[in-house]
Short mmCIF file of C-alpha atoms in Angstrom, two decimals:
data_model
loop_
_atom_site.label_atom_id
_atom_site.label_comp_id
_atom_site.label_asym_id
_atom_site.label_seq_id
_atom_site.Cartn_x
_atom_site.Cartn_y
_atom_site.Cartn_z
CA UNK S 9 -36.67 83.79 -48.05
CA UNK S 10 -38.42 85.14 -51.16
CA UNK S 11 -41.40 87.62 -50.79
CA UNK S 12 -44.54 86.28 -49.40
CA UNK S 13 -46.41 87.42 -52.49
CA UNK S 14 -44.14 87.61 -55.52
CA UNK S 15 -46.82 88.88 -57.64
CA UNK S 16 -47.50 91.92 -55.35
CA UNK S 17 -43.91 93.18 -54.77
CA UNK S 18 -41.07 94.43 -56.77
CA UNK S 19 -43.39 95.66 -59.59
CA UNK S 20 -46.67 97.21 -58.79
CA UNK S 21 -48.24 95.54 -61.81
CA UNK S 22 -47.12 92.10 -60.95
CA UNK S 23 -45.32 91.85 -64.40
CA UNK S 24 -42.14 92.78 -65.86
CA UNK S 25 -43.80 94.89 -68.53
CA UNK S 26 -45.93 98.10 -68.25
CA UNK S 27 -49.21 96.17 -68.65
CA UNK S 28 -51.19 95.80 -65.43
CA UNK S 29 -51.74 92.29 -64.25
CA UNK S 30 -55.42 91.57 -64.96
CA UNK S 31 -55.39 88.15 -63.61
CA UNK S 32 -58.19 87.58 -60.99
CA UNK S 33 -56.80 87.55 -57.48
CA UNK S 34 -59.93 87.68 -55.01
CA UNK S 35 -63.59 87.43 -55.43
CA UNK S 36 -66.37 87.89 -52.72
CA UNK S 37 -69.67 87.59 -54.21
CA UNK S 38 -70.07 90.00 -57.01
CA UNK S 39 -66.94 92.11 -55.80
CA UNK S 40 -63.42 91.19 -57.08
CA UNK S 41 -59.91 92.44 -57.49
CA UNK S 42 -57.32 91.73 -60.01
CA UNK S 43 -53.61 91.32 -58.97
CA UNK S 44 -53.04 94.82 -60.25
CA UNK S 45 -55.89 96.16 -58.28
CA UNK S 46 -54.90 94.21 -55.18
CA UNK S 47 -51.35 95.52 -55.50
CA UNK S 48 -52.72 99.03 -55.68
CA UNK S 49 -55.18 98.85 -52.70
CA UNK S 50 -52.93 96.70 -50.43
CA UNK S 51 -49.78 98.81 -51.39
CA UNK S 52 -51.51 102.04 -50.61
CA UNK S 53 -52.80 100.81 -47.21
CA UNK S 54 -49.38 99.27 -46.31
CA UNK S 55 -47.80 102.65 -46.81
CA UNK S 56 -50.51 104.13 -44.53
CA UNK S 57 -49.83 101.68 -41.74
CA UNK S 58 -46.13 100.89 -42.08
CA UNK S 59 -45.36 103.23 -39.20
CA UNK S 60 -48.19 101.93 -36.89
CA UNK S 61 -45.63 101.04 -34.15
CA UNK S 62 -47.21 97.74 -33.30
CA UNK S 63 -49.53 95.02 -34.42
CA UNK S 64 -52.61 95.93 -36.37
CA UNK S 65 -55.97 94.27 -35.50
CA UNK S 66 -58.19 93.18 -38.40
CA UNK S 67 -61.89 92.95 -37.99
CA UNK S 68 -62.12 89.67 -39.85
CA UNK S 69 -65.39 89.64 -41.67
CA UNK S 70 -65.72 87.37 -44.77
CA UNK S 71 -65.11 90.42 -47.15
CA UNK S 72 -62.47 91.86 -49.47
CA UNK S 73 -61.52 94.36 -46.95
CA UNK S 74 -60.30 91.68 -44.58
CA UNK S 75 -58.13 89.97 -47.27
CA UNK S 76 -56.80 93.37 -48.41
CA UNK S 77 -56.20 94.44 -44.81
CA UNK S 78 -54.10 91.34 -43.86
CA UNK S 79 -52.12 91.48 -47.28
CA UNK S 80 -51.40 95.21 -46.66
CA UNK S 81 -50.09 94.33 -43.05
CA UNK S 82 -47.83 91.71 -44.41
CA UNK S 83 -46.51 93.97 -47.13
CA UNK S 84 -45.72 96.60 -44.51
CA UNK S 85 -44.07 94.08 -42.28
CA UNK S 86 -46.45 94.68 -39.52
CA UNK S 87 -48.06 91.75 -37.56
CA UNK S 88 -51.77 91.29 -38.22
CA UNK S 89 -54.24 90.16 -35.45
CA UNK S 90 -57.30 88.75 -37.09
CA UNK S 91 -60.39 89.07 -34.81
CA UNK S 92 -63.42 86.93 -34.83
CA UNK S 93 -66.55 89.22 -35.27
CA UNK S 94 -68.55 86.79 -33.24
CA UNK S 95 -66.30 87.05 -30.17
CA UNK S 96 -67.97 88.10 -26.85
CA UNK S 97 -67.06 91.30 -25.25
CA UNK S 98 -64.89 89.62 -22.51
CA UNK S 99 -62.91 87.42 -24.97
CA UNK S 100 -62.42 90.49 -27.38
CA UNK S 101 -61.33 92.69 -24.57
CA UNK S 102 -58.75 90.11 -23.45
CA UNK S 103 -57.42 89.82 -27.02
CA UNK S 104 -57.14 93.54 -27.51
CA UNK S 105 -55.42 94.10 -24.07
CA UNK S 106 -53.01 91.15 -24.61
CA UNK S 107 -51.99 92.02 -28.32
CA UNK S 108 -52.10 95.95 -27.80
CA UNK S 109 -52.78 96.77 -31.47
CA UNK S 110 -51.86 100.24 -32.80
CA UNK S 111 -55.06 100.32 -34.83
CA UNK S 112 -57.98 98.29 -36.26
CA UNK S 113 -58.58 97.67 -39.93
CA UNK S 114 -62.33 97.55 -40.89
CA UNK S 115 -64.54 97.62 -43.75
CA UNK S 116 -66.21 101.07 -44.21
CA UNK S 117 -69.45 101.08 -42.24
CA UNK S 118 -68.59 98.27 -39.84
CA UNK S 119 -70.01 98.70 -36.41
CA UNK S 120 -67.34 97.80 -33.71
CA UNK S 121 -68.07 96.71 -30.16
CA UNK S 122 -67.59 98.94 -27.32
CA UNK S 123 -64.57 96.78 -26.38
CA UNK S 124 -62.46 98.70 -28.90
CA UNK S 125 -62.80 101.79 -26.90
CA UNK S 126 -60.88 104.67 -28.42
CA UNK S 127 -58.64 102.41 -30.50
CA UNK S 128 -57.73 104.21 -33.86
CA UNK S 129 -59.83 102.75 -36.76
CA UNK S 130 -58.65 102.66 -40.35
CA UNK S 131 -61.04 101.86 -43.01
CA UNK S 132 -59.82 99.71 -45.88
CA UNK S 133 -60.32 101.19 -49.27
CA UNK S 134 -60.43 98.41 -52.00
CA UNK S 135 -61.07 100.88 -54.82
CA UNK S 136 -57.74 102.49 -55.19
CA UNK S 137 -56.64 103.18 -58.68
CA UNK S 138 -53.99 100.88 -60.08
CA UNK S 139 -51.36 103.66 -60.26
CA UNK S 140 -52.16 104.64 -56.65
CA UNK S 141 -49.23 102.72 -55.10
CA UNK S 142 -46.82 105.11 -56.70
CA UNK S 143 -48.82 108.38 -56.61
CA UNK S 144 -49.57 107.74 -52.74
CA UNK S 145 -45.82 107.62 -52.13
CA UNK S 146 -45.45 103.79 -51.62
CA UNK S 147 -42.20 102.50 -52.63
CA UNK S 148 -42.14 100.47 -55.96
CA UNK S 149 -39.97 97.83 -54.23
CA UNK S 150 -41.40 96.26 -50.99
CA UNK S 151 -38.76 95.36 -48.46
CA UNK S 152 -39.00 91.78 -47.31
CA UNK S 153 -38.61 91.50 -43.48
CA UNK S 154 -36.49 88.78 -42.04
CA UNK S 155 -37.98 85.26 -41.83
CA UNK S 156 -38.48 85.26 -38.16
CA UNK S 157 -40.45 88.60 -38.22
CA UNK S 158 -44.06 87.96 -36.90
CA UNK S 159 -46.53 87.90 -39.70
CA UNK S 160 -49.68 87.20 -37.71
CA UNK S 161 -50.93 86.75 -34.13
CA UNK S 162 -53.58 84.34 -34.18
CA UNK S 163 -55.55 83.48 -30.98
CA UNK S 164 -56.32 79.96 -29.98
CA UNK S 165 -59.94 78.79 -29.26
CA UNK S 166 -59.33 79.16 -25.42
CA UNK S 167 -61.04 75.83 -24.40
CA UNK S 168 -58.60 75.56 -21.32
CA UNK S 169 -58.46 79.15 -20.33
CA UNK S 170 -58.16 82.56 -21.96
CA UNK S 171 -57.20 82.57 -25.67
CA UNK S 172 -53.32 82.52 -26.09
CA UNK S 173 -51.94 84.58 -29.08
CA UNK S 174 -49.76 82.29 -31.22
CA UNK S 175 -46.95 84.46 -32.91
CA UNK S 176 -46.77 83.10 -36.48
CA UNK S 177 -43.45 84.13 -38.26
CA UNK S 178 -43.22 84.82 -41.97
CA UNK S 179 -41.06 81.73 -42.44
CA UNK S 180 -43.83 79.50 -41.03
CA UNK S 181 -46.43 80.99 -43.47
CA UNK S 182 -43.98 80.50 -46.54
CA UNK S 183 -42.96 77.04 -45.46
CA UNK S 184 -46.52 75.78 -44.99
CA UNK S 185 -47.72 77.14 -48.22
CA UNK S 186 -44.89 75.87 -50.28
CA UNK S 187 -45.21 72.47 -48.69
CA UNK S 188 -48.86 72.32 -49.49
CA UNK S 189 -48.08 73.37 -53.06
CA UNK S 190 -45.84 70.41 -53.27
CA UNK S 191 -48.28 68.02 -51.71
CA UNK S 192 -51.36 69.14 -53.60
CA UNK S 193 -49.63 69.98 -56.81
CA UNK S 194 -51.22 73.47 -56.36
CA UNK S 195 -50.23 75.94 -59.11
CA UNK S 196 -51.25 79.48 -60.38
CA UNK S 197 -53.71 77.69 -62.69
CA UNK S 198 -55.97 76.69 -59.66
CA UNK S 199 -59.06 78.56 -58.61
CA UNK S 200 -60.02 78.00 -55.01
CA UNK S 201 -63.58 78.13 -53.72
CA UNK S 202 -64.42 78.20 -50.02
CA UNK S 203 -66.74 79.79 -47.48
CA UNK S 204 -64.51 79.54 -44.36
CA UNK S 205 -64.12 82.15 -41.59
CA UNK S 206 -61.07 84.49 -42.10
CA UNK S 207 -60.00 84.82 -38.42
CA UNK S 208 -58.44 81.20 -38.40
CA UNK S 209 -55.53 79.43 -40.06
CA UNK S 210 -57.61 77.41 -42.44
CA UNK S 211 -59.65 80.11 -44.04
CA UNK S 212 -57.16 83.07 -43.97
CA UNK S 213 -53.66 81.58 -44.25
CA UNK S 214 -54.25 78.54 -46.32
CA UNK S 215 -57.58 79.75 -48.06
CA UNK S 216 -56.59 83.27 -48.81
CA UNK S 217 -52.80 83.63 -48.62
CA UNK S 218 -52.11 80.27 -50.24
CA UNK S 219 -53.65 81.27 -53.70
CA UNK S 220 -52.12 84.69 -53.63
CA UNK S 221 -48.66 83.21 -52.84
CA UNK S 222 -49.01 80.82 -55.73
CA UNK S 223 -50.38 83.53 -58.14
CA UNK S 224 -53.78 81.75 -58.35
CA UNK S 225 -57.21 83.07 -57.40
CA UNK S 226 -59.74 82.52 -54.62
CA UNK S 227 -63.50 82.88 -54.82
CA UNK S 228 -64.93 83.29 -51.26
CA UNK S 229 -68.67 82.29 -50.85
CA UNK S 230 -69.27 84.72 -48.00
CA UNK S 231 -71.53 82.14 -46.56
CA UNK S 232 -71.21 78.43 -47.27
CA UNK S 233 -73.96 76.76 -49.35
CA UNK S 234 -74.15 73.97 -51.63
CA UNK S 235 -75.62 76.09 -54.43
CA UNK S 236 -72.52 78.37 -54.16
CA UNK S 237 -70.29 75.45 -54.34
CA UNK S 238 -72.04 74.03 -57.47
CA UNK S 239 -72.01 77.50 -59.08
CA UNK S 240 -68.18 78.18 -58.63
CA UNK S 241 -67.19 74.61 -59.56
CA UNK S 242 -69.29 74.89 -62.71
CA UNK S 243 -67.67 78.25 -63.38
CA UNK S 244 -64.04 76.89 -63.54
CA UNK S 245 -62.95 76.58 -59.87
CA UNK S 246 -60.68 73.57 -59.48
CA UNK S 247 -60.43 73.18 -55.64
CA UNK S 248 -62.88 73.26 -52.59
CA UNK S 249 -61.79 73.77 -49.12
CA UNK S 250 -64.10 72.87 -46.15
CA UNK S 251 -64.59 71.53 -42.67
CA UNK S 252 -66.48 68.40 -41.83
CA UNK S 253 -69.87 70.25 -41.02
CA UNK S 254 -69.76 71.62 -44.69
CA UNK S 255 -68.99 68.16 -46.24
CA UNK S 256 -71.73 66.65 -44.01
CA UNK S 257 -74.16 69.13 -45.63
CA UNK S 258 -72.88 68.25 -49.07
CA UNK S 259 -73.20 64.52 -48.26
CA UNK S 260 -76.78 65.03 -47.09
CA UNK S 261 -77.70 67.12 -50.19
CA UNK S 262 -76.10 64.79 -52.82
CA UNK S 263 -78.96 62.27 -53.26
CA UNK S 264 -81.30 64.98 -54.36
CA UNK S 265 -78.85 67.18 -56.21
CA UNK S 266 -77.24 65.58 -59.20
CA UNK S 267 -75.88 68.98 -60.36
CA UNK S 268 -73.84 69.26 -57.19
CA UNK S 269 -72.55 65.70 -57.72
CA UNK S 270 -71.52 66.47 -61.11
CA UNK S 271 -69.73 69.73 -60.05
CA UNK S 272 -67.82 67.94 -57.36
CA UNK S 273 -66.89 65.26 -59.76
CA UNK S 274 -65.16 67.97 -61.90
CA UNK S 275 -63.03 69.31 -59.12
CA UNK S 276 -59.34 68.67 -59.11
CA UNK S 277 -59.09 68.58 -55.27
CA UNK S 278 -61.52 68.50 -52.36
CA UNK S 279 -59.95 69.23 -49.16
CA UNK S 280 -61.25 68.87 -45.64
CA UNK S 281 -59.59 70.05 -42.44
CA UNK S 282 -59.93 71.57 -38.88
CA UNK S 283 -61.46 68.34 -37.55
CA UNK S 284 -61.84 64.75 -38.75
CA UNK S 285 -64.12 63.96 -41.39
CA UNK S 286 -66.35 60.94 -40.54
CA UNK S 287 -65.58 57.86 -42.71
CA UNK S 288 -69.29 57.68 -43.48
CA UNK S 289 -69.35 61.10 -45.04
CA UNK S 290 -66.15 60.18 -47.04
CA UNK S 291 -67.78 57.15 -48.46
CA UNK S 292 -71.14 58.93 -49.32
CA UNK S 293 -69.41 61.67 -51.22
CA UNK S 294 -67.16 59.26 -53.18
CA UNK S 295 -70.05 57.06 -54.00
CA UNK S 296 -72.00 59.97 -55.50
CA UNK S 297 -69.12 61.94 -57.26
CA UNK S 298 -66.28 59.51 -57.74
CA UNK S 299 -63.97 61.83 -55.98
CA UNK S 300 -62.03 61.08 -52.66
CA UNK S 301 -61.65 63.84 -50.25
CA UNK S 302 -58.11 64.74 -49.09
CA UNK S 303 -57.62 65.41 -45.36
CA UNK S 304 -54.84 67.27 -43.65
CA UNK S 305 -53.82 68.07 -40.22
CA UNK S 306 -52.81 71.33 -38.66
CA UNK S 307 -53.08 73.57 -35.77
CA UNK S 308 -52.84 77.32 -35.05
CA UNK S 309 -49.43 76.90 -33.46
CA UNK S 310 -48.04 74.56 -36.39
CA UNK S 311 -50.05 75.62 -39.35
CA UNK S 312 -49.94 72.41 -41.49
CA UNK S 313 -48.22 69.21 -40.40
CA UNK S 314 -49.51 66.46 -42.70
CA UNK S 315 -51.69 65.76 -45.62
CA UNK S 316 -52.70 63.10 -48.05
CA UNK S 317 -50.93 63.97 -51.21
CA UNK S 318 -52.66 64.61 -54.35
CA UNK S 319 -50.54 61.86 -56.00
CA UNK S 320 -51.00 59.52 -53.03
CA UNK S 321 -53.64 57.23 -51.77
CA UNK S 322 -56.61 59.27 -50.27
CA UNK S 323 -57.27 56.76 -47.48
CA UNK S 324 -60.49 57.64 -45.61
CA UNK S 325 -59.98 58.40 -42.04
CA UNK S 326 -56.25 59.46 -42.20
CA UNK S 327 -54.49 62.78 -42.55
CA UNK S 328 -51.85 61.37 -44.87
CA UNK S 329 -48.07 61.76 -44.31
CA UNK S 330 -45.81 64.67 -42.90
CA UNK S 331 -45.53 67.49 -45.25
CA UNK S 332 -42.05 68.40 -46.69
CA UNK S 333 -39.85 69.77 -43.96
CA UNK S 334 -42.12 68.54 -41.13
CA UNK S 335 -40.67 66.00 -38.72
CA UNK S 336 -43.41 64.16 -36.88
CA UNK S 337 -43.19 61.54 -34.11
CA UNK S 338 -45.62 59.73 -31.58
CA UNK S 339 -44.58 59.50 -27.95
CA UNK S 340 -45.70 57.52 -24.84
CA UNK S 341 -47.16 59.30 -21.83
CA UNK S 342 -43.80 59.34 -20.32
CA UNK S 343 -42.43 61.15 -23.50
CA UNK S 344 -40.61 58.06 -24.95
CA UNK S 345 -40.81 57.97 -28.64
CA UNK S 346 -42.91 55.08 -30.26
CA UNK S 347 -40.53 53.54 -32.82
CA UNK S 348 -42.64 50.73 -34.20
CA UNK S 349 -45.77 51.96 -36.16
CA UNK S 350 -48.41 49.37 -36.31
CA UNK S 351 -51.66 51.26 -36.92
CA UNK S 352 -52.73 50.48 -33.32
CA UNK S 353 -50.56 51.82 -30.81
CA UNK S 354 -51.83 55.38 -29.54
CA UNK S 355 -49.47 58.12 -28.94
CA UNK S 356 -49.32 61.93 -28.76
CA UNK S 357 -48.21 63.78 -31.78
CA UNK S 358 -45.11 65.98 -31.59
CA UNK S 359 -43.85 68.03 -34.40
CA UNK S 360 -40.69 69.85 -35.35
CA UNK S 361 -39.91 72.08 -38.36
CA UNK S 362 -40.09 75.51 -40.03
CA UNK S 363 -43.85 75.58 -39.93
CA UNK S 364 -43.98 76.16 -36.13
CA UNK S 365 -44.93 79.31 -34.37
CA UNK S 366 -42.39 81.24 -32.29
CA UNK S 367 -44.17 81.88 -28.91
CA UNK S 368 -47.38 82.58 -27.11
CA UNK S 369 -47.50 86.30 -26.83
CA UNK S 370 -46.74 87.44 -23.25
CA UNK S 371 -46.79 83.88 -22.01
CA UNK S 372 -43.13 82.56 -21.75
CA UNK S 373 -44.38 79.90 -19.30
CA UNK S 374 -46.97 78.49 -21.71
CA UNK S 375 -44.35 78.64 -24.51
CA UNK S 376 -41.88 76.85 -22.49
CA UNK S 377 -44.36 74.05 -21.51
CA UNK S 378 -45.43 73.58 -25.13
CA UNK S 379 -41.85 72.43 -26.39
CA UNK S 380 -39.69 69.74 -25.30
CA UNK S 381 -36.02 70.44 -24.53
CA UNK S 382 -34.99 69.38 -27.98
CA UNK S 383 -37.62 71.57 -29.82
CA UNK S 384 -40.45 69.18 -30.38
CA UNK S 385 -43.89 70.85 -30.07
CA UNK S 386 -46.46 69.02 -27.96
CA UNK S 387 -49.60 69.09 -29.96
CA UNK S 388 -51.85 67.32 -27.42
CA UNK S 389 -53.40 65.28 -30.23
CA UNK S 390 -53.45 61.53 -30.08
CA UNK S 391 -52.88 59.48 -32.98
CA UNK S 392 -51.82 56.04 -34.48
CA UNK S 393 -49.50 55.66 -37.46
CA UNK S 394 -49.53 52.92 -40.02
CA UNK S 395 -46.25 51.21 -41.18
CA UNK S 396 -46.29 53.35 -44.37
CA UNK S 397 -46.18 56.52 -42.46
CA UNK S 398 -50.03 57.52 -42.71
CA UNK S 399 -51.25 59.21 -39.57
CA UNK S 400 -54.72 58.70 -38.16
CA UNK S 401 -55.94 61.19 -35.45
CA UNK S 402 -57.85 59.53 -32.56
CA UNK S 403 -58.58 62.69 -30.57
CA UNK S 404 -57.31 65.25 -28.10
CA UNK S 405 -55.15 64.10 -25.15
CA UNK S 406 -57.29 66.20 -22.62
CA UNK S 407 -60.81 65.14 -23.91
CA UNK S 408 -60.46 62.16 -26.33
CA UNK S 409 -58.14 59.71 -24.70
CA UNK S 410 -60.07 57.33 -22.67
CA UNK S 411 -58.29 54.79 -20.39
CA UNK S 412 -60.69 51.88 -19.88
CA UNK S 413 -59.99 48.46 -18.44
CA UNK S 414 -56.29 48.90 -19.09
CA UNK S 415 -56.75 50.05 -22.85
CA UNK S 416 -56.04 53.43 -24.26
CA UNK S 417 -58.99 54.17 -26.45
CA UNK S 418 -59.24 57.10 -28.84
CA UNK S 419 -62.78 58.67 -28.95
CA UNK S 420 -62.51 59.47 -32.82
CA UNK S 421 -62.60 55.89 -34.10
CA UNK S 422 -65.67 55.08 -31.87
CA UNK S 423 -67.39 58.28 -33.27
CA UNK S 424 -66.68 57.06 -36.71
CA UNK S 425 -68.23 53.74 -36.01
CA UNK S 426 -71.35 55.25 -34.41
CA UNK S 427 -71.76 57.41 -37.51
CA UNK S 428 -71.97 54.36 -39.70
CA UNK S 429 -75.15 53.40 -38.00
CA UNK S 430 -78.21 54.48 -39.95
CA UNK S 431 -79.93 55.76 -36.81
CA UNK S 432 -77.13 58.24 -35.99
CA UNK S 433 -76.99 61.80 -37.28
CA UNK S 434 -74.14 63.14 -35.00
CA UNK S 435 -71.97 61.50 -32.39
CA UNK S 436 -69.42 62.48 -29.83
CA UNK S 437 -67.59 60.17 -27.42
CA UNK S 438 -66.21 60.99 -23.98
CA UNK S 439 -65.08 59.11 -20.94
CA UNK S 440 -66.22 59.42 -17.40
CA UNK S 441 -65.22 57.87 -14.13
CA UNK S 442 -65.98 54.23 -13.62
CA UNK S 443 -65.15 52.30 -10.28
CA UNK S 444 -64.41 49.11 -12.11
CA UNK S 445 -62.84 50.23 -15.45
CA UNK S 446 -61.24 53.43 -14.48
CA UNK S 447 -63.22 55.20 -17.21
CA UNK S 448 -66.17 54.13 -19.22
CA UNK S 449 -67.06 55.09 -22.82
CA UNK S 450 -69.93 57.50 -22.99
CA UNK S 451 -71.66 58.16 -26.46
CA UNK S 452 -73.61 61.47 -27.13
CA UNK S 453 -75.97 60.78 -29.91
CA UNK S 454 -78.10 62.92 -32.06
CA UNK S 455 -80.50 60.56 -33.66
CA UNK S 456 -81.47 60.64 -37.29
CA UNK S 457 -85.06 60.20 -36.14
CA UNK S 458 -85.89 61.83 -32.85
CA UNK S 459 -89.10 59.84 -32.38
CA UNK S 460 -87.30 56.51 -32.78
CA UNK S 461 -83.70 56.62 -31.64
CA UNK S 462 -81.52 53.55 -31.64
CA UNK S 463 -81.21 51.99 -28.17
CA UNK S 464 -78.07 51.70 -26.12
CA UNK S 465 -77.58 48.02 -26.62
CA UNK S 466 -77.97 48.26 -30.40
CA UNK S 467 -75.30 50.93 -30.59
CA UNK S 468 -73.00 49.14 -28.17
CA UNK S 469 -73.15 45.82 -30.33
CA UNK S 470 -72.78 47.94 -33.54
CA UNK S 471 -69.46 49.42 -32.16
CA UNK S 472 -68.17 46.03 -30.70
CA UNK S 473 -68.79 44.48 -34.10
CA UNK S 474 -66.68 46.96 -36.06
CA UNK S 475 -63.99 47.68 -33.54
CA UNK S 476 -63.57 45.62 -30.36
CA UNK S 477 -65.59 44.81 -27.38
CA UNK S 478 -63.80 47.02 -24.96
CA UNK S 479 -64.45 50.04 -27.20
CA UNK S 480 -68.20 49.71 -26.98
CA UNK S 481 -70.14 52.56 -25.25
CA UNK S 482 -71.30 51.71 -21.85
CA UNK S 483 -73.48 54.78 -21.57
CA UNK S 484 -75.59 56.44 -24.31
CA UNK S 485 -77.06 60.01 -24.00
CA UNK S 486 -79.31 61.66 -26.54
CA UNK S 487 -79.19 65.26 -27.54
CA UNK S 488 -81.02 67.44 -30.16
CA UNK S 489 -77.66 68.83 -31.39
CA UNK S 490 -73.98 68.73 -30.43
CA UNK S 491 -72.24 71.93 -29.32
CA UNK S 492 -69.80 73.23 -32.07
CA UNK S 493 -67.52 76.22 -32.64
CA UNK S 494 -67.31 78.31 -35.69
CA UNK S 495 -65.08 75.89 -37.49
CA UNK S 496 -67.49 73.10 -36.89
CA UNK S 497 -65.52 71.33 -34.05
CA UNK S 498 -67.53 69.56 -31.43
CA UNK S 499 -67.04 71.37 -28.07
CA UNK S 500 -66.99 68.43 -25.71
CA UNK S 501 -66.38 70.66 -22.73
CA UNK S 502 -69.69 72.18 -23.38
CA UNK S 503 -71.74 68.87 -23.19
CA UNK S 504 -74.07 68.57 -20.34
CA UNK S 505 -72.43 67.59 -17.01
CA UNK S 506 -75.03 64.95 -16.27
#
């Protein structure tokens, strides 16, 4: 396998001459690093931590220091453990105990919670002189570890118990980024803008390591805002990465912000991920900008599995086709593969390929349960697949598959239908026990106008007219807001128990 970062290894300047590589690599607000500066700062830090003797934790704030710290760990061949700065003491304590990092990388001045105890702290210096890699004693040629060497240990959200550490090997990072480069026609000429968290696969691996592997550049907003998106796209950015919550805010802002619409219209690629983007928001953004949003599908354990291709049909409500190298199948509840794809039959997604994680750290039982005997990873996500291979996610097996009156119903398609109603701002769908149907469909609604919400019969008829009568909600409950995590995903287990 080639180096993860060809521009940062072999030659400290990133070029075959003595001229430092002054191409922009990273920008966070008004702070930036060229490839030469990144090679110097990450190279010097890699030399300092190369003998750490174990993983290194990274206090993953949306800063240059986080990006440099992760790159340095990868250059040193040391697994990085990105930590969510918003984690509670209990969750943070669990992750630190489970991963046993040798030290923690932070930005100077960061205040760390007491859960870190006496763990050694190393501040990340992003102002190292371009010549420092050599003067600090770092080798001019960086050794590339074996493909199966752990690159990162990324912890899952922990919705069904304590977070599990997914051990992601270097080959999975390289395979996913190269497959996305193929699918999105992503090159060194692209400039990516995003405001995603850096403790997660989407923001860190795809959003930071992706541009660096390809020799492009990334501009991180620090905090997402439509003004920042407009500014960066007007200043030459070609790609935007976001999650549905961000695109929903964009859709809401577009009617009164023609400059935003023009900026989005100039982007080469708009990508949404981490959760399904409602079709209603797809349509509003396309109508205002003339651009279709590309969706993709991935997980912590698998990195990226599918995507709508840049040269393919950006079909709203789907996550496209399997990426190069990724095998994907749908299976029945008994594990039997579904062989006829008709766009209607719901099955669990299983994947196999070089993009997969190696194991759950210290959890051989969970690792074994996650894979079939022949190496397919059980995602727990439910989907339908069209005859031409396009995949449409309908929800999680544990929370979004509703068995009602003999039908298997995916919550996602009902949520999309509800969001098409003018009186609905947000929607979530769950199932609850029903003596007659087995389960009944329950809609959780945040109304567009809290003083005049649409009534239950109106919403039920709306869904029945767009989908099928058996998919209509039998119960409607109203909320001021839906519970969401840092990536904008609805936390259905946190919905009221009533």
